[in-house]
XYZ file of C-alpha atoms in Angstrom:
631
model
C -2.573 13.082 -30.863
C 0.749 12.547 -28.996
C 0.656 9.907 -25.873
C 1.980 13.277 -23.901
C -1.132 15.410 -25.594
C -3.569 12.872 -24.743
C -2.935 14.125 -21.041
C -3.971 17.650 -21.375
C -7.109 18.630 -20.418
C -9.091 22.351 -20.164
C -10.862 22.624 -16.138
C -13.156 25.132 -15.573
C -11.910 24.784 -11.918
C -8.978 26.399 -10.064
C -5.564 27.836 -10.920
C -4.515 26.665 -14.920
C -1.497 27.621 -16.275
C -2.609 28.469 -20.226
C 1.122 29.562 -20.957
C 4.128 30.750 -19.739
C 3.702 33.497 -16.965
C -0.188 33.106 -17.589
C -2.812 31.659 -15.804
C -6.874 31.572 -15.622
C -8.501 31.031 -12.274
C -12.038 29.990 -11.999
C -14.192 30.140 -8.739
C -17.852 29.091 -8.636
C -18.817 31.278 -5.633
C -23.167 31.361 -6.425
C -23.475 33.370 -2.654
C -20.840 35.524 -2.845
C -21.304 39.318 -4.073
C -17.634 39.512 -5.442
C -14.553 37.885 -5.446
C -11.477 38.685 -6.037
C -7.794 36.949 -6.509
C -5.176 38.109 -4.049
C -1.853 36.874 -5.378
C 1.046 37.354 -3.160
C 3.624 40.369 -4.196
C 0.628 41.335 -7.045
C -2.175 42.241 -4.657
C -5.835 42.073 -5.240
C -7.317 42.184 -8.562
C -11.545 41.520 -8.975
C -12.332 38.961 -10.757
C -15.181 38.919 -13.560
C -19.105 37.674 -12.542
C -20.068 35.239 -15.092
C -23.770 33.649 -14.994
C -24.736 31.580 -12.469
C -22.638 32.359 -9.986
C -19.063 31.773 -11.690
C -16.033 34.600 -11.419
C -13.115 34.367 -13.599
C -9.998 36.184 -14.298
C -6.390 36.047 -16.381
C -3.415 37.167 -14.915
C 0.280 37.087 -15.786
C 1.340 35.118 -12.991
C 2.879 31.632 -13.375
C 4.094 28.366 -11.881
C 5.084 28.537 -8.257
C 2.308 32.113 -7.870
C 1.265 31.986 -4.066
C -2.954 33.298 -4.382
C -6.194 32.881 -2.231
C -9.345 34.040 -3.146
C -11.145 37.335 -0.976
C -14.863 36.838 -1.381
C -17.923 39.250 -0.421
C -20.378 36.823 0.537
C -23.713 37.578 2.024
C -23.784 36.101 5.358
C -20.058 36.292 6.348
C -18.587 39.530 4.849
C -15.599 39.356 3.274
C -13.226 36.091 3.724
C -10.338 34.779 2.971
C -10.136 31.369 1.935
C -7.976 29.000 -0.483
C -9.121 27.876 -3.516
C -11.444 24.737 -3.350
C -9.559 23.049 -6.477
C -6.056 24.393 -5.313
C -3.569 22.214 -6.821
C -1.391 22.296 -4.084
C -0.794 24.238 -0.926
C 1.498 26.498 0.632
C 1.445 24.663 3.861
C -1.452 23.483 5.529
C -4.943 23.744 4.501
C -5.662 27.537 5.744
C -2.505 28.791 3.634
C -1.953 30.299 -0.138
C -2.938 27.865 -2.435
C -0.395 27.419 -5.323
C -0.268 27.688 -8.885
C 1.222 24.231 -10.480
C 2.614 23.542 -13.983
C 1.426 20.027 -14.852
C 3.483 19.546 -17.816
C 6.961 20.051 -15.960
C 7.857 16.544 -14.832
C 9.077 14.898 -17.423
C 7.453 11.216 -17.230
C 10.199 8.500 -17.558
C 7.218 6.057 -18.986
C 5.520 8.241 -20.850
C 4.158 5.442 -23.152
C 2.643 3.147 -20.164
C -0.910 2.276 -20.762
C -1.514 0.421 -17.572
C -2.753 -3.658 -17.432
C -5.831 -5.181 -18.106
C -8.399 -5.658 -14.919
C -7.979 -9.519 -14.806
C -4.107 -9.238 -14.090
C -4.782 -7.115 -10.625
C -3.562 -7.815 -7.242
C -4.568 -4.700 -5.242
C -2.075 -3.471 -2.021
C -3.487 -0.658 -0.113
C -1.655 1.443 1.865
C -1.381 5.158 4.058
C 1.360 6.894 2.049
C 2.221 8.817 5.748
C 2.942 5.945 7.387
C 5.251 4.700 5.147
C 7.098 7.937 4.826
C 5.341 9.728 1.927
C 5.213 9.792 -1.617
C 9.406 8.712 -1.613
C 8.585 6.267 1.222
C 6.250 4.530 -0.258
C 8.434 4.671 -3.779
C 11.128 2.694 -1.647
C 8.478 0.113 -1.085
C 7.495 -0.752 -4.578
C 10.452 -3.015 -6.117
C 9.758 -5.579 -2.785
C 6.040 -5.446 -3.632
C 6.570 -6.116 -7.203
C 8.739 -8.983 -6.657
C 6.313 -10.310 -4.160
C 3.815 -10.670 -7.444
C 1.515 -7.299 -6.362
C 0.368 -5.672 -9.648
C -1.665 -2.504 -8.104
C -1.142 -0.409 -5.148
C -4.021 1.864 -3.732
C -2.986 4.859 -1.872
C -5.454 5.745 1.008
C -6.761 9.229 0.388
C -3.945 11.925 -0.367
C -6.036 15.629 -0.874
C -4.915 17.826 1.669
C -6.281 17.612 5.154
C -5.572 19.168 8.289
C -2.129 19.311 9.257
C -0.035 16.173 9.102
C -1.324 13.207 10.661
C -4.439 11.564 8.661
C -6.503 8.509 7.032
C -7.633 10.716 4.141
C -10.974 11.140 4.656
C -11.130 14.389 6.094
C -9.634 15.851 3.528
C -11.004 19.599 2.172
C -9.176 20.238 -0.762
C -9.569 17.513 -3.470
C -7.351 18.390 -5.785
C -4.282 19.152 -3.925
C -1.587 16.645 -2.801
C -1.063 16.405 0.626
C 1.098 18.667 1.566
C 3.051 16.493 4.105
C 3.776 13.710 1.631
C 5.605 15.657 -0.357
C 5.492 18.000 -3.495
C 3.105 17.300 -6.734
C 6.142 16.226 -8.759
C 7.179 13.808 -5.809
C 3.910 12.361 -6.379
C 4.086 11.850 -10.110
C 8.155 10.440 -9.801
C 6.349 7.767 -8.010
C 3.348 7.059 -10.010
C 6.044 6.965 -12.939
C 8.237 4.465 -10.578
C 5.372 2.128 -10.277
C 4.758 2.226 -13.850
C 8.479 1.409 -14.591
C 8.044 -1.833 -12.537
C 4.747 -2.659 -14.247
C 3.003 -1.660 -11.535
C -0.600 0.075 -11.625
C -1.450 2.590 -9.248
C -4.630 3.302 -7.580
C -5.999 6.442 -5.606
C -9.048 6.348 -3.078
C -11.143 9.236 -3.348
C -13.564 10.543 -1.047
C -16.600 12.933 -3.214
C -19.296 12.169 -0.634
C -18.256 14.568 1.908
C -15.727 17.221 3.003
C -13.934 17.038 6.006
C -15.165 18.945 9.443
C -11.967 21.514 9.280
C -10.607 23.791 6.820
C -14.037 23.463 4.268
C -14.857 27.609 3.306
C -17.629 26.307 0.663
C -20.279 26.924 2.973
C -19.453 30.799 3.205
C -18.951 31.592 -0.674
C -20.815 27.947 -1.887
C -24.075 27.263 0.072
C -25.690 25.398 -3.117
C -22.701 22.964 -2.230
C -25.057 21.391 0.217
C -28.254 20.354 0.666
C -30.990 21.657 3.587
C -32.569 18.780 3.395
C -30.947 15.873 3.374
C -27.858 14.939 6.416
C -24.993 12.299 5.870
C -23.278 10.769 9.451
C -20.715 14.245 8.690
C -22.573 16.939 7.916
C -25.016 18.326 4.968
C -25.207 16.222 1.903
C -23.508 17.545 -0.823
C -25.922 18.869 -3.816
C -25.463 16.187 -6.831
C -28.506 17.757 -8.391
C -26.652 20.777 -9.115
C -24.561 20.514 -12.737
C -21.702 22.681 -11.309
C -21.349 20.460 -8.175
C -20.846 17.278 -10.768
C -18.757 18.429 -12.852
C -16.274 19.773 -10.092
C -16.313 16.093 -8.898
C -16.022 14.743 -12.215
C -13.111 17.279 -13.353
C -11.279 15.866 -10.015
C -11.895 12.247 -11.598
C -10.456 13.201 -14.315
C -7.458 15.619 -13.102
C -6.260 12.486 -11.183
C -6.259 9.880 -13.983
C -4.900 12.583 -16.266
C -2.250 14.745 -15.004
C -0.990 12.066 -12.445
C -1.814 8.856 -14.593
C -3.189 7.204 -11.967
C -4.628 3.876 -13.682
C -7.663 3.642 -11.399
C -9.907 5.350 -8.831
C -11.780 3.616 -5.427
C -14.605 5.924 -4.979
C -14.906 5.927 -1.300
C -18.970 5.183 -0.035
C -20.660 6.058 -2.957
C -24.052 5.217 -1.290
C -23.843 8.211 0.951
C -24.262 10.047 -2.673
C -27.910 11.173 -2.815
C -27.662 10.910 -7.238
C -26.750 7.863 -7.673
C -27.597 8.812 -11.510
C -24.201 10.774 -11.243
C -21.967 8.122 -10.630
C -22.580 6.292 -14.428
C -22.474 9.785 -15.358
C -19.117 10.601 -14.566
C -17.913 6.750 -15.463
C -18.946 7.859 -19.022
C -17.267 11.183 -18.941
C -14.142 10.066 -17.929
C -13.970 7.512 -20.107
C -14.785 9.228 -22.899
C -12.429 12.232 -22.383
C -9.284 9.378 -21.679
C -11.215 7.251 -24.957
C -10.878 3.628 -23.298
C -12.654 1.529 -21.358
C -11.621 -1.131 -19.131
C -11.785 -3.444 -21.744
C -8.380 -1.877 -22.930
C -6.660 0.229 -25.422
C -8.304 0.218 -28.798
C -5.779 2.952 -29.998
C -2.096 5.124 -29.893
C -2.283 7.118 -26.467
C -5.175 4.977 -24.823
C -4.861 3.498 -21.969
C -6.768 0.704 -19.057
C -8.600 2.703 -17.020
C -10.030 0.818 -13.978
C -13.133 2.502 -11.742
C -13.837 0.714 -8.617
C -16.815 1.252 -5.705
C -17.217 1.023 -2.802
C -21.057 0.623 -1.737
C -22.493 -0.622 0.910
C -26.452 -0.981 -1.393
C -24.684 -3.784 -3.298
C -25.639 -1.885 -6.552
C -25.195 -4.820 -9.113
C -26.576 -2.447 -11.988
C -23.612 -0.036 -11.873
C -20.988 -3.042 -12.089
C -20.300 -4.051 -16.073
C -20.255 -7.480 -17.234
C -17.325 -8.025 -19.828
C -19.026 -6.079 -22.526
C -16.829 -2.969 -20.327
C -20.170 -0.551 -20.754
C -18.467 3.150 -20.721
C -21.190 4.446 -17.854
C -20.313 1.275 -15.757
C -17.865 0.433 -12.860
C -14.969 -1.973 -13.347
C -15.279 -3.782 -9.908
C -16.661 -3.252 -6.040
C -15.246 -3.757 -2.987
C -16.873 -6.595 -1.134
C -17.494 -6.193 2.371
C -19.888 -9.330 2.077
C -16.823 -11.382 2.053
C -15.076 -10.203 4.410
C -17.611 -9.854 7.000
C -18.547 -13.590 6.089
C -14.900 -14.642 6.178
C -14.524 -12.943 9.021
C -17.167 -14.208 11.156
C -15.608 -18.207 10.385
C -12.402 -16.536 11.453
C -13.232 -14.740 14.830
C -16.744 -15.926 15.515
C -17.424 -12.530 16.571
C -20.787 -11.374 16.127
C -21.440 -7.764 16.975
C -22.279 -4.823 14.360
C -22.981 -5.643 11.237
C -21.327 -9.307 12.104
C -24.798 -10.332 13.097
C -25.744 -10.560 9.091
C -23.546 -13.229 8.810
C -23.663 -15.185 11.781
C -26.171 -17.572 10.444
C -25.171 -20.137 8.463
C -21.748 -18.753 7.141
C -20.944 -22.029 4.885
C -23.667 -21.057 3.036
C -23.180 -17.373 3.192
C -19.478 -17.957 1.968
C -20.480 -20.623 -1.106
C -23.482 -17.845 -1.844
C -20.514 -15.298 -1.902
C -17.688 -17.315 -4.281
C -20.759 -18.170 -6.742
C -22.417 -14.958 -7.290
C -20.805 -12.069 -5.589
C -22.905 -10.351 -2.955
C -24.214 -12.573 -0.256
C -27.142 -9.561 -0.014
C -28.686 -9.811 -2.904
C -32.426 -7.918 -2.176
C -32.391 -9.915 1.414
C -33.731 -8.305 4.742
C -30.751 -7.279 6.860
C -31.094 -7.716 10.308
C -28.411 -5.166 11.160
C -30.462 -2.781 8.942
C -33.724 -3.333 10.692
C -34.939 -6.183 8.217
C -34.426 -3.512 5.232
C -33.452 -4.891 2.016
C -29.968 -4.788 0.678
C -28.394 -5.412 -2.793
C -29.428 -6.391 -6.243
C -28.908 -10.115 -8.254
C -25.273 -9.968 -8.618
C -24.732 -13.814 -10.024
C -25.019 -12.959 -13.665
C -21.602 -10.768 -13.172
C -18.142 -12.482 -13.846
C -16.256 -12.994 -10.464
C -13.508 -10.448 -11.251
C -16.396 -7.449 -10.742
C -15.668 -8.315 -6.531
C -12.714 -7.000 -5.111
C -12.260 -9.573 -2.418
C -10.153 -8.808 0.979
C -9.881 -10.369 4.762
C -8.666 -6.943 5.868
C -8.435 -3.130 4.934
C -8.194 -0.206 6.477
C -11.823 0.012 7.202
C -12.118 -3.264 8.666
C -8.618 -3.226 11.220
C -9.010 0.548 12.252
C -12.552 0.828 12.900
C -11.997 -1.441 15.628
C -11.480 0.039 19.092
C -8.052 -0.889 19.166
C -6.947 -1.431 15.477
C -6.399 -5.544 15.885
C -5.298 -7.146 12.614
C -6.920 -10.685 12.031
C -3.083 -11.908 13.188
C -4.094 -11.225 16.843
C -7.524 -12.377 16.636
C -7.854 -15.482 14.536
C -5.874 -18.422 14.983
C -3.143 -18.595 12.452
C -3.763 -21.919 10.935
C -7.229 -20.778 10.198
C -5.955 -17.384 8.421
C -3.351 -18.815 6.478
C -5.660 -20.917 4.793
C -8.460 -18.086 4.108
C -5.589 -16.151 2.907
C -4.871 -19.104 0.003
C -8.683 -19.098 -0.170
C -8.397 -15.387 -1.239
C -5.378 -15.722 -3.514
C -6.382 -18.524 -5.220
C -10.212 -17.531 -6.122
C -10.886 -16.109 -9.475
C -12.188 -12.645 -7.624
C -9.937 -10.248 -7.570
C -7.846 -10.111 -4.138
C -6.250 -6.955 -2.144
C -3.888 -7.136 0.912
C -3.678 -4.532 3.107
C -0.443 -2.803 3.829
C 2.008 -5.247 6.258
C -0.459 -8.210 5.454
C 1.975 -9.883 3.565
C 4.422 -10.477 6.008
C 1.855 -11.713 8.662
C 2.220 -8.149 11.109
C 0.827 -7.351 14.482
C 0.937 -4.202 14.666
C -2.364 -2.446 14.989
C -3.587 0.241 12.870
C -5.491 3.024 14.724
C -7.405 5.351 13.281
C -5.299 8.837 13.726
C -6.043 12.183 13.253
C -4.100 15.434 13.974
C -7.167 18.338 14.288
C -5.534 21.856 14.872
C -8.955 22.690 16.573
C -8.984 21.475 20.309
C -12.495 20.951 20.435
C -12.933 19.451 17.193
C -9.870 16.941 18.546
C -11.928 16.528 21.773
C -15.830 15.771 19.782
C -13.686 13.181 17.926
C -11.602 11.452 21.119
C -15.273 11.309 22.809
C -17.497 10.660 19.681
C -15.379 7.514 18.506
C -15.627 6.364 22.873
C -19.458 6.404 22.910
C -19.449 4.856 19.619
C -18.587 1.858 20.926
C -20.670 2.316 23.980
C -23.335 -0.159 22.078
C -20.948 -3.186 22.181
C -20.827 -5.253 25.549
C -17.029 -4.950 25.964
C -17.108 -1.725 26.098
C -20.109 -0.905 28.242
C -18.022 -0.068 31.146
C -17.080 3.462 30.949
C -13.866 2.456 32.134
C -13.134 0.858 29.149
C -14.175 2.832 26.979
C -11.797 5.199 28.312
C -8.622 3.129 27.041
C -9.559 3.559 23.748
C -6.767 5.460 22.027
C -7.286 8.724 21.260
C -7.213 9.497 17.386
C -5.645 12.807 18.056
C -3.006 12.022 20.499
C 0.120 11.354 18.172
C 0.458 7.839 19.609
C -2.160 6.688 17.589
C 0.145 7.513 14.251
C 3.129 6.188 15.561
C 2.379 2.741 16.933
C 0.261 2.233 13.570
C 3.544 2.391 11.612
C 5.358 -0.820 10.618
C 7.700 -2.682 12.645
C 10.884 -2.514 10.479
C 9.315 0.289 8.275
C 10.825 3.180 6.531
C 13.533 4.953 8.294
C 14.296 7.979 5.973
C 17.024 9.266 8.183
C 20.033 10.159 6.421
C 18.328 9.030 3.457
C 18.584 5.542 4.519
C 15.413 3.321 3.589
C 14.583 -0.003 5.592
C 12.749 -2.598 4.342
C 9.587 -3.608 6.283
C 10.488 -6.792 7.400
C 8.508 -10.461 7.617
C 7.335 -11.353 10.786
C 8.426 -15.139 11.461
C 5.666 -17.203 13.071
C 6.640 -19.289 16.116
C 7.164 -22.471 14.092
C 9.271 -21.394 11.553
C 6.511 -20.235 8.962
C 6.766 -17.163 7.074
C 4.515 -14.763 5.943
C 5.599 -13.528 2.919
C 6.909 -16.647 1.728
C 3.851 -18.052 1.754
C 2.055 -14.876 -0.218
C 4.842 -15.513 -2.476
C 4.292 -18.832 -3.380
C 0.530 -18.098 -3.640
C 0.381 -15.078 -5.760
C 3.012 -16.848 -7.657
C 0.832 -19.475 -8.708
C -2.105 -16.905 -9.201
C -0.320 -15.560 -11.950
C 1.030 -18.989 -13.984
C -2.269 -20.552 -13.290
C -5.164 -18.475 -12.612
C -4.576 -14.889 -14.473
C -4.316 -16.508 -17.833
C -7.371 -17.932 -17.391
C -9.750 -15.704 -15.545
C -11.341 -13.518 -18.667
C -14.671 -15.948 -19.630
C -14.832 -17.650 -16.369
C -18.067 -18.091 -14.668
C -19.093 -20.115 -11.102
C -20.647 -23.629 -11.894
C -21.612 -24.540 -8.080
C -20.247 -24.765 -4.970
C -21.729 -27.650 -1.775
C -21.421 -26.955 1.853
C -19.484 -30.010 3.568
C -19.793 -28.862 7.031
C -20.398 -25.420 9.059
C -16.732 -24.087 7.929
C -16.472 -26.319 4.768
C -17.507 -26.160 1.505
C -16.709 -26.933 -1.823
C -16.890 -24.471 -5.106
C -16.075 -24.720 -8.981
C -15.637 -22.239 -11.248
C -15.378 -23.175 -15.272
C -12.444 -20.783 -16.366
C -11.784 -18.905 -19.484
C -10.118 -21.612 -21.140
C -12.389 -24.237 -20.636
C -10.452 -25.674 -17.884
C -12.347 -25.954 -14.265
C -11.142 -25.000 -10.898
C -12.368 -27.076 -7.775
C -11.396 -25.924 -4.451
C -12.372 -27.816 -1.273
C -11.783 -25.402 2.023
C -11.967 -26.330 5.869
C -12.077 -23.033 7.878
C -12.872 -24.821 11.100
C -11.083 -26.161 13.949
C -12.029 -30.107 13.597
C -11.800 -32.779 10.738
C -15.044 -33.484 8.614
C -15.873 -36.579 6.784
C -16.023 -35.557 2.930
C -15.805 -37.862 0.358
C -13.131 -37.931 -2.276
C -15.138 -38.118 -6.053
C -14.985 -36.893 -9.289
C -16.182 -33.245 -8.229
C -13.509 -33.045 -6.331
C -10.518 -34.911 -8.009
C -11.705 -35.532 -11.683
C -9.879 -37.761 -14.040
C -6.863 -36.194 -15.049
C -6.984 -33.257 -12.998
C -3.800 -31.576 -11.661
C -3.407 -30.361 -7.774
C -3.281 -27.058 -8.260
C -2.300 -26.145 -4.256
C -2.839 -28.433 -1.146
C -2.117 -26.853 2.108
C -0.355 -29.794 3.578
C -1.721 -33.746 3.056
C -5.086 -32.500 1.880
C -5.047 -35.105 -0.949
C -4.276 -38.048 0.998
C -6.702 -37.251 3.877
C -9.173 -37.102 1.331
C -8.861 -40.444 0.280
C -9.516 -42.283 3.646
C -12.898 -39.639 3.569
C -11.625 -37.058 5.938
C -11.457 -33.118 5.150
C -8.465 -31.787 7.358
C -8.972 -29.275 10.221
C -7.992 -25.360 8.636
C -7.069 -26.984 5.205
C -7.504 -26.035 1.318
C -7.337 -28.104 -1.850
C -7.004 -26.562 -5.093
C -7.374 -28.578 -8.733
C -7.562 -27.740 -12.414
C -9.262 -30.291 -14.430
C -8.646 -29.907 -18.381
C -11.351 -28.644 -20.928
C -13.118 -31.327 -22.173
């Protein structure tokens, strides 16, 4: 089997092109009476019932055929609706879905089989802020040459019109239409590739979004009766037909766009969890790797990544790479930890972590999940998580900001504008210098202030007006915003403001085909941004990468209420000691042999960490970073 064969794959769902000027549409439909394919300039023709509610058909129709599906359902009469699995759209979501030939763009790289886990430095970003698929493809020799090794798109599957996070989209399969064409897309998965580069995608299977979803007039088993999520029905995992569509997409993304990994977006609103190890075996068996790497010609790294807010240690793998396990988790514990020694806030799900964050933190750089089976008090005392210190430290995905954490604020306030910057440029050394692995959200590199709101553009006025007021009373619970008045300067997602002031200062400009650079914000005293990520990530990869496969957490000692200490024996025998002052005011610690053993090397000291040390004194917003030799 050919690296370029090993890419072809048979879906029982949607439009596939089986030859030239031939192609095979499949439509589970289980409540409608009959279906049929309406292809523009060919008409209608009915398509065949199969058992349990499947209808199929052949036609000689071929790349570029502009079709929609005409069901008889039962409670609706007949509608017209796109397919569910359309591979891209004629337009917007209500439009002709079109039939794509996969195997046209020729790959440049068609031999790339991605990087190991351990080498990952994860960027995530909104592809329509920067421009689309060719803006972002502008961005990726600067992020390269910064020392990123992954970037994470944001949701792409077509939404509602043009102005998006993702997350609402309706049609899983299908590139967003805005963003440009499916072959745009692949030219710049095959760009990252070329620079080394991995390339992520954030999908969203635990929900549809509110506009532009047909399923419930042809598809009712899509959803339960039973059982609610905070948008809508739950979708049916008990159903076999409902898996695999979900599992096909899995696969259709890491297959015919070589994505190298997936972030499954809130896998605990899933109702089966016993689906999700499912489809981790599935799609590793039909791409025949795990994440423990290539074992043949044509295989490739495939990384899996949750996110889940039950701290599900028992769907994480340990380094044995288990084929129905996840690579890696996001892990909000350390961020909302980190971010509570960086803001002091408190509110939300803040209040967790308010107590004793030193502890909290060294909890968190030892053994993953700070919740670990413990009563939450934002929860209502119920318990949250599973053991997690028995898992190496590269199964966290560790980050002080995403696109969760800036734009579900009111007003989209990067940690820039709310913590002082001494303090953050220290927790960001803290993150690029632990053996978890780190992401940066998009413009966090070069220290930016702009804000990033969450935006919508809903064609349907009072769906745009639910969503203005919904997100408003949201924060009605928080005592800032109590005052109705204030609440009332919230920005409206809808309003196209919200999309435009998120973009980058100094980001793309595609006018005339001319691309600028985002550029680095300069702090008031002279510091820069993205020098300083530089220099960090930099040293990540000479010192840390090579190192991080075998590593395990030996201990870690809380100094003070925004100090600690933590050690980590690495792959190579070697130990890494790190010393970090979050706080505002000097503590007395005492330089010993945890600290500085004999022979150890100073790995990274934020600025006369060392010395202070020695007359007993931990410096105000410092870090101290050495490597000892093995024994």
């Amino acid at each position: 089997m050919s690296a370029q064969d090993n890419y072809r794959y048979r879906y029982r769902y949607g439009a596939n092109l089986i030859a030239p000027g031939r192609t095979h549409f499949g439509l589970w439909a289980p409540t409608a009476k009959m279906v049929e394919v309406d292809v523009a300039g060919m008409g209608r023709a009915q398509m065949s019932a199969g058992s349990d509610g499947w209808f199929d058909i052949e036609l000689a129709c071929g790349a570029g055929a502009q079709y929609r599906y005409v069901a008889m359902t039962q409670f609706d009469g007949e509608v017209n609706v796109p397919d569910p699995a359309s591979r891209a759209q004629q337009g917007d979501i209500n439009g002709r879905s079109l039939v794509v030939d996969q195997a046209s763009y020729v790959w440049q790289y068609p031999d790339w089989r991605g990087r190991p886990w351990h080498e990952t430095v994860l960027y995530e970003l909104h592809a329509g802020l920067l421009g689309g698929f060719d803006g972002v493809r502008a961005q990726l020799p600067a992020l390269a040459a910064l020392g990123i090794t992954a970037v994470e798109l944001m949701p792409i599957a077509q939404f509602p019109a043009d102005r998006n996070w993702g997350y609402d989209g309706v049609l899983p399969f299908a590139p967003q239409a805005s963003y440009g064409t499916p072959d745009q897309l692949k030219a710049l998965v095959d760009a990252a590739h070329g620079l080394g580069l991995m390339i992520f995608l954030d999908v969203v299977y635990n929900h549809f979004g509110p506009e532009g979803n047909y399923l419930n007039s042809y598809a009712l088993s899509f959803f339960r009766d039973d059982l609610h999520t905070p948008w809508g029905k739950a979708i049916d995992f008990r159903r076999s037909e409902v898996r695999d569509f979900f599992t096909e997409n899995a696969l259709y993304w890491l297959q015919e766009y070589r994505f190298d990994g997936l972030r499954f977006d809130a896998v605990h609103a899933i109702s089966e969890e016993d689906w999700l190890p499912e489809m981790a075996h599935r799609v590793r068996q039909a791409i025949r790797t795990g994440s423990g790497g290539p074992d043949g010609p044509g295989e490739r790294f495939i990384h899996l990544v949750l996110e889940n807010d039950h701290n599900r240690a028992a769907l994480l793998q340990d380094e044995t790479y288990g084929e129905d396990k996840f690579t890696a988790q996001w892990n909000d514990d350390w961020h909302h930890v980190m971010h509570v020694l960086l803001t002091g806030e408190q509110a939300g799900y803040y209040e967790d972590f308010v107590q004793e964050p030193a502890e909290k933190l060294a909890r968190c750089l030892m053994q993953g999940f700070i919740y670990q089976g413990d009563p939450s008090v934002f929860r209502d005392g119920r318990l949250r998580g599973e053991p997690s210190g028995h898992l190496p430290p590269t199964v966290f995905v560790n980050f002080l900001q995403n696109h969760d954490q800036i734009g579900n604020r009111a007003f989209g306030e990067r940690l820039t504008v709310l913590a002082d910057p001494r303090a953050l440029r220290v927790a960001q050394a803290l993150l690029l210098l632990s053996p978890q692995i780190p992401l940066l959200f998009m413009g966090e590199q070069d220290g930016s202030r702009q804000p990033f709101l969450y935006f919508t553009n809903h064609q349907d006025d009072a769906l745009a007006t639910a969503v203005r007021d919904g997100r408003r009373q949201e924060f009605a619970r928080f005592p800032e915003f109590s005052d109705s008045a204030m609440r009332m300067r919230i920005p409206d997602p809808n309003d196209v403001k919200s999309f435009e002031v998120s973009k980058l200062k100094g980001g793309i400009d595609m006018t005339d085909g001319v691309v600028e650079n985002v550029a680095d914000v300069a702090e008031p005293d002279g510091f820069s941004w993205r020098t300083w990520t530089a220099e960090l990530l930099k040293l990540r990869h000479a010192q840390l990468v090579p190192r991080l496969i075998g590593s395990r957490a030996l201990g870690a000692t809380v100094i003070a209420a925004a100090a600690l200490g933590a050690r980590w024996r690495m792959g190579d025998g070697t130990t890494l000691s790190i010393v970090v002052n979050l706080g505002a005011k000097d503590v007395a610690c005492v330089l010993d042999a945890l600290i500085m053993p004999a022979g150890a090397d100073v790995l990274f000291d934020s600025g006369g960490v060392l010395q202070a040390l020695e007359y007993g004194r931990l410096p105000a917003w410092s870090m101290l970073a050495v490597l000892e030799p093995a024994a």
